[in-house]
Amino acid sequence: MGNEARFDLFENDLAARFAKRFAGTALVIQQSSLPKSLQELVSLRASQVNGCGHCVDMHVKEAAAAGESAVRLGLVATWRESTVFTDAERAALALAEEGTRLADAHRGVSDETWSQVREHFDDDLTAALVCQVALINAANRLAVITGQKGGSYEVGAFAGFHG
């Protein structure tokens, strides 16, 4: 298919209006007390699972800009076999994976993962995590369905899009 997307969501009036509201929803999570780096790690892992090159590109670059190291970013895909993530981060990454692979798991998010999330995160942080997982999965679907490619994202590209 090359480098061109199948469909430009920003060139269509209905899709652009939706995207603007979608970005406003993201702003709620961005302004929460959930650390920016954890928002990005969760988004990165879900995007990897979903095979979304555009979102992987975006969240790797945004995470690096938020101070994440190349080592940690490189190990997100294999976080279970890595030593660089805290127990809280591991709980969030498990939630991201299980919340992304709903049909694969045949049970959604496991009680074990939920228990780990609740051990490490208060109600507001848990709400932000759940919303982040739902939001990134929706974003992945928008990008994959329309054929958005990874590689050209620039940090902060959507910063002023909430209008």
mmCIF file with all atom_site columns, C-alpha atoms in Angstrom:
data_model
loop_
_atom_site.group_PDB
_atom_site.id
_atom_site.type_symbol
_atom_site.label_atom_id
_atom_site.label_alt_id
_atom_site.label_comp_id
_atom_site.label_asym_id
_atom_site.label_entity_id
_atom_site.label_seq_id
_atom_site.pdbx_PDB_ins_code
_atom_site.Cartn_x
_atom_site.Cartn_y
_atom_site.Cartn_z
_atom_site.occupancy
_atom_site.B_iso_or_equiv
_atom_site.pdbx_formal_charge
_atom_site.auth_seq_id
_atom_site.auth_comp_id
_atom_site.auth_asym_id
_atom_site.auth_atom_id
_atom_site.pdbx_PDB_model_num
ATOM 1   C CA . MET A 1 1   ? 0.000   0.000   0.000  1.00 0.00 ? 1   MET A CA 1
ATOM 2   C CA . GLY A 1 2   ? 2.977   2.365   0.324  1.00 0.00 ? 2   GLY A CA 1
ATOM 3   C CA . ASN A 1 3   ? 3.095   5.390   2.578  1.00 0.00 ? 3   ASN A CA 1
ATOM 4   C CA . GLU A 1 4   ? -0.336  6.783   1.793  1.00 0.00 ? 4   GLU A CA 1
ATOM 5   C CA . ALA A 1 5   ? -3.230  6.217   4.175  1.00 0.00 ? 5   ALA A CA 1
ATOM 6   C CA . ARG A 1 6   ? -6.451  4.756   2.815  1.00 0.00 ? 6   ARG A CA 1
ATOM 7   C CA . PHE A 1 7   ? -8.521  7.641   4.121  1.00 0.00 ? 7   PHE A CA 1
ATOM 8   C CA . ASP A 1 8   ? -7.660  10.994  5.685  1.00 0.00 ? 8   ASP A CA 1
ATOM 9   C CA . LEU A 1 9   ? -9.887  11.427  8.719  1.00 0.00 ? 9   LEU A CA 1
ATOM 10  C CA . PHE A 1 10  ? -8.925  15.094  9.006  1.00 0.00 ? 10  PHE A CA 1
ATOM 11  C CA . GLU A 1 11  ? -10.110 15.879  5.472  1.00 0.00 ? 11  GLU A CA 1
ATOM 12  C CA . ASN A 1 12  ? -13.634 14.602  6.134  1.00 0.00 ? 12  ASN A CA 1
ATOM 13  C CA . ASP A 1 13  ? -15.957 16.955  8.029  1.00 0.00 ? 13  ASP A CA 1
ATOM 14  C CA . LEU A 1 14  ? -17.749 14.297  10.070 1.00 0.00 ? 14  LEU A CA 1
ATOM 15  C CA . ALA A 1 15  ? -14.520 12.481  10.952 1.00 0.00 ? 15  ALA A CA 1
ATOM 16  C CA . ALA A 1 16  ? -12.756 15.755  11.813 1.00 0.00 ? 16  ALA A CA 1
ATOM 17  C CA . ARG A 1 17  ? -15.586 16.754  14.169 1.00 0.00 ? 17  ARG A CA 1
ATOM 18  C CA . PHE A 1 18  ? -15.366 13.318  15.795 1.00 0.00 ? 18  PHE A CA 1
ATOM 19  C CA . ALA A 1 19  ? -11.573 13.544  16.079 1.00 0.00 ? 19  ALA A CA 1
ATOM 20  C CA . LYS A 1 20  ? -11.825 16.939  17.789 1.00 0.00 ? 20  LYS A CA 1
ATOM 21  C CA . ARG A 1 21  ? -14.189 15.516  20.428 1.00 0.00 ? 21  ARG A CA 1
ATOM 22  C CA . PHE A 1 22  ? -12.006 12.414  20.727 1.00 0.00 ? 22  PHE A CA 1
ATOM 23  C CA . ALA A 1 23  ? -8.993  14.626  21.429 1.00 0.00 ? 23  ALA A CA 1
ATOM 24  C CA . GLY A 1 24  ? -11.017 16.458  24.072 1.00 0.00 ? 24  GLY A CA 1
ATOM 25  C CA . THR A 1 25  ? -11.670 13.132  25.760 1.00 0.00 ? 25  THR A CA 1
ATOM 26  C CA . ALA A 1 26  ? -7.944  12.403  25.730 1.00 0.00 ? 26  ALA A CA 1
ATOM 27  C CA . LEU A 1 27  ? -7.328  15.752  27.404 1.00 0.00 ? 27  LEU A CA 1
ATOM 28  C CA . VAL A 1 28  ? -9.265  14.568  30.486 1.00 0.00 ? 28  VAL A CA 1
ATOM 29  C CA . ILE A 1 29  ? -6.768  11.735  30.959 1.00 0.00 ? 29  ILE A CA 1
ATOM 30  C CA . GLN A 1 30  ? -3.771  13.925  30.109 1.00 0.00 ? 30  GLN A CA 1
ATOM 31  C CA . GLN A 1 31  ? -4.819  16.349  32.851 1.00 0.00 ? 31  GLN A CA 1
ATOM 32  C CA . SER A 1 32  ? -5.310  13.561  35.414 1.00 0.00 ? 32  SER A CA 1
ATOM 33  C CA . SER A 1 33  ? -2.785  12.605  38.080 1.00 0.00 ? 33  SER A CA 1
ATOM 34  C CA . LEU A 1 34  ? -1.740  9.529   36.065 1.00 0.00 ? 34  LEU A CA 1
ATOM 35  C CA . PRO A 1 35  ? 1.916   10.194  35.195 1.00 0.00 ? 35  PRO A CA 1
ATOM 36  C CA . LYS A 1 36  ? 2.498   11.116  31.551 1.00 0.00 ? 36  LYS A CA 1
ATOM 37  C CA . SER A 1 37  ? 5.159   8.435   31.188 1.00 0.00 ? 37  SER A CA 1
ATOM 38  C CA . LEU A 1 38  ? 2.730   5.727   32.369 1.00 0.00 ? 38  LEU A CA 1
ATOM 39  C CA . GLN A 1 39  ? 0.024   7.016   30.026 1.00 0.00 ? 39  GLN A CA 1
ATOM 40  C CA . GLU A 1 40  ? 2.511   6.623   27.191 1.00 0.00 ? 40  GLU A CA 1
ATOM 41  C CA . LEU A 1 41  ? 3.720   3.153   28.258 1.00 0.00 ? 41  LEU A CA 1
ATOM 42  C CA . VAL A 1 42  ? 0.130   1.889   28.454 1.00 0.00 ? 42  VAL A CA 1
ATOM 43  C CA . SER A 1 43  ? -0.679  3.394   25.055 1.00 0.00 ? 43  SER A CA 1
ATOM 44  C CA . LEU A 1 44  ? 2.501   1.985   23.562 1.00 0.00 ? 44  LEU A CA 1
ATOM 45  C CA . ARG A 1 45  ? 1.813   -1.555  24.784 1.00 0.00 ? 45  ARG A CA 1
ATOM 46  C CA . ALA A 1 46  ? -1.784  -1.600  23.553 1.00 0.00 ? 46  ALA A CA 1
ATOM 47  C CA . SER A 1 47  ? -0.654  -0.173  20.212 1.00 0.00 ? 47  SER A CA 1
ATOM 48  C CA . GLN A 1 48  ? 1.988   -2.890  19.887 1.00 0.00 ? 48  GLN A CA 1
ATOM 49  C CA . VAL A 1 49  ? -0.613  -5.585  20.578 1.00 0.00 ? 49  VAL A CA 1
ATOM 50  C CA . ASN A 1 50  ? -2.949  -4.045  17.991 1.00 0.00 ? 50  ASN A CA 1
ATOM 51  C CA . GLY A 1 51  ? -0.211  -3.669  15.379 1.00 0.00 ? 51  GLY A CA 1
ATOM 52  C CA . CYS A 1 52  ? -0.792  0.069   15.007 1.00 0.00 ? 52  CYS A CA 1
ATOM 53  C CA . GLY A 1 53  ? 2.390   1.558   13.530 1.00 0.00 ? 53  GLY A CA 1
ATOM 54  C CA . HIS A 1 54  ? 1.079   5.122   13.671 1.00 0.00 ? 54  HIS A CA 1
ATOM 55  C CA . CYS A 1 55  ? 0.285   4.919   17.399 1.00 0.00 ? 55  CYS A CA 1
ATOM 56  C CA . VAL A 1 56  ? 3.476   3.004   18.259 1.00 0.00 ? 56  VAL A CA 1
ATOM 57  C CA . ASP A 1 57  ? 5.427   5.774   16.531 1.00 0.00 ? 57  ASP A CA 1
ATOM 58  C CA . MET A 1 58  ? 3.500   8.471   18.375 1.00 0.00 ? 58  MET A CA 1
ATOM 59  C CA . HIS A 1 59  ? 3.742   6.939   21.835 1.00 0.00 ? 59  HIS A CA 1
ATOM 60  C CA . VAL A 1 60  ? 7.418   5.984   21.573 1.00 0.00 ? 60  VAL A CA 1
ATOM 61  C CA . LYS A 1 61  ? 8.237   9.580   20.665 1.00 0.00 ? 61  LYS A CA 1
ATOM 62  C CA . GLU A 1 62  ? 5.908   11.125  23.265 1.00 0.00 ? 62  GLU A CA 1
ATOM 63  C CA . ALA A 1 63  ? 7.259   8.772   25.967 1.00 0.00 ? 63  ALA A CA 1
ATOM 64  C CA . ALA A 1 64  ? 10.848  9.690   25.090 1.00 0.00 ? 64  ALA A CA 1
ATOM 65  C CA . ALA A 1 65  ? 9.910   13.371  25.267 1.00 0.00 ? 65  ALA A CA 1
ATOM 66  C CA . ALA A 1 66  ? 8.379   12.685  28.701 1.00 0.00 ? 66  ALA A CA 1
ATOM 67  C CA . GLY A 1 67  ? 11.726  11.287  29.865 1.00 0.00 ? 67  GLY A CA 1
ATOM 68  C CA . GLU A 1 68  ? 11.432  7.557   29.201 1.00 0.00 ? 68  GLU A CA 1
ATOM 69  C CA . SER A 1 69  ? 14.721  5.828   28.412 1.00 0.00 ? 69  SER A CA 1
ATOM 70  C CA . ALA A 1 70  ? 15.443  3.945   25.201 1.00 0.00 ? 70  ALA A CA 1
ATOM 71  C CA . VAL A 1 71  ? 16.000  0.791   27.273 1.00 0.00 ? 71  VAL A CA 1
ATOM 72  C CA . ARG A 1 72  ? 12.566  0.931   28.889 1.00 0.00 ? 72  ARG A CA 1
ATOM 73  C CA . LEU A 1 73  ? 10.872  1.797   25.604 1.00 0.00 ? 73  LEU A CA 1
ATOM 74  C CA . GLY A 1 74  ? 12.630  -1.090  23.901 1.00 0.00 ? 74  GLY A CA 1
ATOM 75  C CA . LEU A 1 75  ? 11.509  -3.505  26.587 1.00 0.00 ? 75  LEU A CA 1
ATOM 76  C CA . VAL A 1 76  ? 7.806   -2.578  26.722 1.00 0.00 ? 76  VAL A CA 1
ATOM 77  C CA . ALA A 1 77  ? 6.975   -5.356  24.260 1.00 0.00 ? 77  ALA A CA 1
ATOM 78  C CA . THR A 1 78  ? 8.604   -7.882  26.616 1.00 0.00 ? 78  THR A CA 1
ATOM 79  C CA . TRP A 1 79  ? 7.776   -6.264  29.938 1.00 0.00 ? 79  TRP A CA 1
ATOM 80  C CA . ARG A 1 80  ? 7.056   -9.607  31.639 1.00 0.00 ? 80  ARG A CA 1
ATOM 81  C CA . GLU A 1 81  ? 10.617  -10.750 30.891 1.00 0.00 ? 81  GLU A CA 1
ATOM 82  C CA . SER A 1 82  ? 12.186  -7.426  31.896 1.00 0.00 ? 82  SER A CA 1
ATOM 83  C CA . THR A 1 83  ? 13.464  -5.989  35.168 1.00 0.00 ? 83  THR A CA 1
ATOM 84  C CA . VAL A 1 84  ? 13.110  -2.282  34.395 1.00 0.00 ? 84  VAL A CA 1
ATOM 85  C CA . PHE A 1 85  ? 9.437   -1.800  35.344 1.00 0.00 ? 85  PHE A CA 1
ATOM 86  C CA . THR A 1 86  ? 7.990   -1.234  38.809 1.00 0.00 ? 86  THR A CA 1
ATOM 87  C CA . ASP A 1 87  ? 5.219   -3.436  40.193 1.00 0.00 ? 87  ASP A CA 1
ATOM 88  C CA . ALA A 1 88  ? 2.739   -0.610  39.579 1.00 0.00 ? 88  ALA A CA 1
ATOM 89  C CA . GLU A 1 89  ? 3.888   -0.247  35.971 1.00 0.00 ? 89  GLU A CA 1
ATOM 90  C CA . ARG A 1 90  ? 3.644   -4.003  35.505 1.00 0.00 ? 90  ARG A CA 1
ATOM 91  C CA . ALA A 1 91  ? 0.056   -3.935  36.776 1.00 0.00 ? 91  ALA A CA 1
ATOM 92  C CA . ALA A 1 92  ? -0.778  -1.117  34.347 1.00 0.00 ? 92  ALA A CA 1
ATOM 93  C CA . LEU A 1 93  ? 0.864   -2.940  31.434 1.00 0.00 ? 93  LEU A CA 1
ATOM 94  C CA . ALA A 1 94  ? -1.048  -6.134  32.284 1.00 0.00 ? 94  ALA A CA 1
ATOM 95  C CA . LEU A 1 95  ? -4.286  -4.121  32.325 1.00 0.00 ? 95  LEU A CA 1
ATOM 96  C CA . ALA A 1 96  ? -3.367  -2.604  28.965 1.00 0.00 ? 96  ALA A CA 1
ATOM 97  C CA . GLU A 1 97  ? -2.759  -6.038  27.433 1.00 0.00 ? 97  GLU A CA 1
ATOM 98  C CA . GLU A 1 98  ? -5.772  -7.782  28.915 1.00 0.00 ? 98  GLU A CA 1
ATOM 99  C CA . GLY A 1 99  ? -8.030  -4.809  28.212 1.00 0.00 ? 99  GLY A CA 1
ATOM 100 C CA . THR A 1 100 ? -6.829  -4.873  24.604 1.00 0.00 ? 100 THR A CA 1
ATOM 101 C CA . ARG A 1 101 ? -7.105  -8.637  24.103 1.00 0.00 ? 101 ARG A CA 1
ATOM 102 C CA . LEU A 1 102 ? -10.668 -8.980  25.381 1.00 0.00 ? 102 LEU A CA 1
ATOM 103 C CA . ALA A 1 103 ? -11.729 -11.569 22.826 1.00 0.00 ? 103 ALA A CA 1
ATOM 104 C CA . ASP A 1 104 ? -8.480  -13.537 23.113 1.00 0.00 ? 104 ASP A CA 1
ATOM 105 C CA . ALA A 1 105 ? -8.690  -13.920 26.878 1.00 0.00 ? 105 ALA A CA 1
ATOM 106 C CA . HIS A 1 106 ? -12.305 -15.134 26.895 1.00 0.00 ? 106 HIS A CA 1
ATOM 107 C CA . ARG A 1 107 ? -12.677 -13.453 30.252 1.00 0.00 ? 107 ARG A CA 1
ATOM 108 C CA . GLY A 1 108 ? -11.558 -9.895  29.784 1.00 0.00 ? 108 GLY A CA 1
ATOM 109 C CA . VAL A 1 109 ? -9.315  -8.558  32.527 1.00 0.00 ? 109 VAL A CA 1
ATOM 110 C CA . SER A 1 110 ? -8.356  -11.231 35.050 1.00 0.00 ? 110 SER A CA 1
ATOM 111 C CA . ASP A 1 111 ? -9.138  -10.905 38.746 1.00 0.00 ? 111 ASP A CA 1
ATOM 112 C CA . GLU A 1 112 ? -5.406  -11.179 39.421 1.00 0.00 ? 112 GLU A CA 1
ATOM 113 C CA . THR A 1 113 ? -4.581  -8.213  37.190 1.00 0.00 ? 113 THR A CA 1
ATOM 114 C CA . TRP A 1 114 ? -7.468  -6.179  38.588 1.00 0.00 ? 114 TRP A CA 1
ATOM 115 C CA . SER A 1 115 ? -6.273  -6.904  42.116 1.00 0.00 ? 115 SER A CA 1
ATOM 116 C CA . GLN A 1 116 ? -2.756  -5.729  41.211 1.00 0.00 ? 116 GLN A CA 1
ATOM 117 C CA . VAL A 1 117 ? -4.120  -2.541  39.663 1.00 0.00 ? 117 VAL A CA 1
ATOM 118 C CA . ARG A 1 118 ? -6.190  -1.794  42.766 1.00 0.00 ? 118 ARG A CA 1
ATOM 119 C CA . GLU A 1 119 ? -3.216  -2.496  45.021 1.00 0.00 ? 119 GLU A CA 1
ATOM 120 C CA . HIS A 1 120 ? -1.133  0.164   43.289 1.00 0.00 ? 120 HIS A CA 1
ATOM 121 C CA . PHE A 1 121 ? -3.648  2.753   42.099 1.00 0.00 ? 121 PHE A CA 1
ATOM 122 C CA . ASP A 1 122 ? -6.324  4.779   43.886 1.00 0.00 ? 122 ASP A CA 1
ATOM 123 C CA . ASP A 1 123 ? -9.777  5.354   42.391 1.00 0.00 ? 123 ASP A CA 1
ATOM 124 C CA . ASP A 1 124 ? -8.771  8.349   40.260 1.00 0.00 ? 124 ASP A CA 1
ATOM 125 C CA . LEU A 1 125 ? -5.674  6.646   38.884 1.00 0.00 ? 125 LEU A CA 1
ATOM 126 C CA . THR A 1 126 ? -7.615  3.435   38.237 1.00 0.00 ? 126 THR A CA 1
ATOM 127 C CA . ALA A 1 127 ? -10.279 5.422   36.387 1.00 0.00 ? 127 ALA A CA 1
ATOM 128 C CA . ALA A 1 128 ? -7.586  7.146   34.314 1.00 0.00 ? 128 ALA A CA 1
ATOM 129 C CA . LEU A 1 129 ? -5.946  3.814   33.467 1.00 0.00 ? 129 LEU A CA 1
ATOM 130 C CA . VAL A 1 130 ? -9.207  2.177   32.411 1.00 0.00 ? 130 VAL A CA 1
ATOM 131 C CA . CYS A 1 131 ? -10.087 5.204   30.288 1.00 0.00 ? 131 CYS A CA 1
ATOM 132 C CA . GLN A 1 132 ? -6.582  5.280   28.771 1.00 0.00 ? 132 GLN A CA 1
ATOM 133 C CA . VAL A 1 133 ? -6.845  1.624   27.729 1.00 0.00 ? 133 VAL A CA 1
ATOM 134 C CA . ALA A 1 134 ? -10.267 2.204   26.178 1.00 0.00 ? 134 ALA A CA 1
ATOM 135 C CA . LEU A 1 135 ? -9.132  5.380   24.417 1.00 0.00 ? 135 LEU A CA 1
ATOM 136 C CA . ILE A 1 136 ? -5.944  3.943   22.926 1.00 0.00 ? 136 ILE A CA 1
ATOM 137 C CA . ASN A 1 137 ? -7.819  0.916   21.640 1.00 0.00 ? 137 ASN A CA 1
ATOM 138 C CA . ALA A 1 138 ? -10.276 3.221   19.882 1.00 0.00 ? 138 ALA A CA 1
ATOM 139 C CA . ALA A 1 139 ? -7.398  5.286   18.469 1.00 0.00 ? 139 ALA A CA 1
ATOM 140 C CA . ASN A 1 140 ? -5.652  2.126   17.256 1.00 0.00 ? 140 ASN A CA 1
ATOM 141 C CA . ARG A 1 141 ? -8.769  1.055   15.436 1.00 0.00 ? 141 ARG A CA 1
ATOM 142 C CA . LEU A 1 142 ? -9.200  4.440   13.756 1.00 0.00 ? 142 LEU A CA 1
ATOM 143 C CA . ALA A 1 143 ? -5.584  4.388   12.571 1.00 0.00 ? 143 ALA A CA 1
ATOM 144 C CA . VAL A 1 144 ? -5.419  0.731   11.511 1.00 0.00 ? 144 VAL A CA 1
ATOM 145 C CA . ILE A 1 145 ? -8.749  0.779   9.650  1.00 0.00 ? 145 ILE A CA 1
ATOM 146 C CA . THR A 1 146 ? -7.775  3.895   7.696  1.00 0.00 ? 146 THR A CA 1
ATOM 147 C CA . GLY A 1 147 ? -4.218  2.679   7.056  1.00 0.00 ? 147 GLY A CA 1
ATOM 148 C CA . GLN A 1 148 ? -2.235  5.310   8.963  1.00 0.00 ? 148 GLN A CA 1
ATOM 149 C CA . LYS A 1 149 ? 1.488   4.524   8.871  1.00 0.00 ? 149 LYS A CA 1
ATOM 150 C CA . GLY A 1 150 ? 4.160   5.001   11.512 1.00 0.00 ? 150 GLY A CA 1
ATOM 151 C CA . GLY A 1 151 ? 7.333   6.995   11.116 1.00 0.00 ? 151 GLY A CA 1
ATOM 152 C CA . SER A 1 152 ? 6.428   10.603  10.496 1.00 0.00 ? 152 SER A CA 1
ATOM 153 C CA . TYR A 1 153 ? 4.860   11.607  13.832 1.00 0.00 ? 153 TYR A CA 1
ATOM 154 C CA . GLU A 1 154 ? 6.328   14.702  15.485 1.00 0.00 ? 154 GLU A CA 1
ATOM 155 C CA . VAL A 1 155 ? 6.099   15.193  19.251 1.00 0.00 ? 155 VAL A CA 1
ATOM 156 C CA . GLY A 1 156 ? 3.240   17.455  20.257 1.00 0.00 ? 156 GLY A CA 1
ATOM 157 C CA . ALA A 1 157 ? 1.514   17.239  16.876 1.00 0.00 ? 157 ALA A CA 1
ATOM 158 C CA . PHE A 1 158 ? -1.940  16.962  18.464 1.00 0.00 ? 158 PHE A CA 1
ATOM 159 C CA . ALA A 1 159 ? -1.305  19.324  21.376 1.00 0.00 ? 159 ALA A CA 1
ATOM 160 C CA . GLY A 1 160 ? -3.488  22.124  20.008 1.00 0.00 ? 160 GLY A CA 1
ATOM 161 C CA . PHE A 1 161 ? -6.170  19.918  18.511 1.00 0.00 ? 161 PHE A CA 1
ATOM 162 C CA . HIS A 1 162 ? -8.552  19.930  21.512 1.00 0.00 ? 162 HIS A CA 1
ATOM 163 C CA . GLY A 1 163 ? -10.169 23.253  20.624 1.00 0.00 ? 163 GLY A CA 1
#
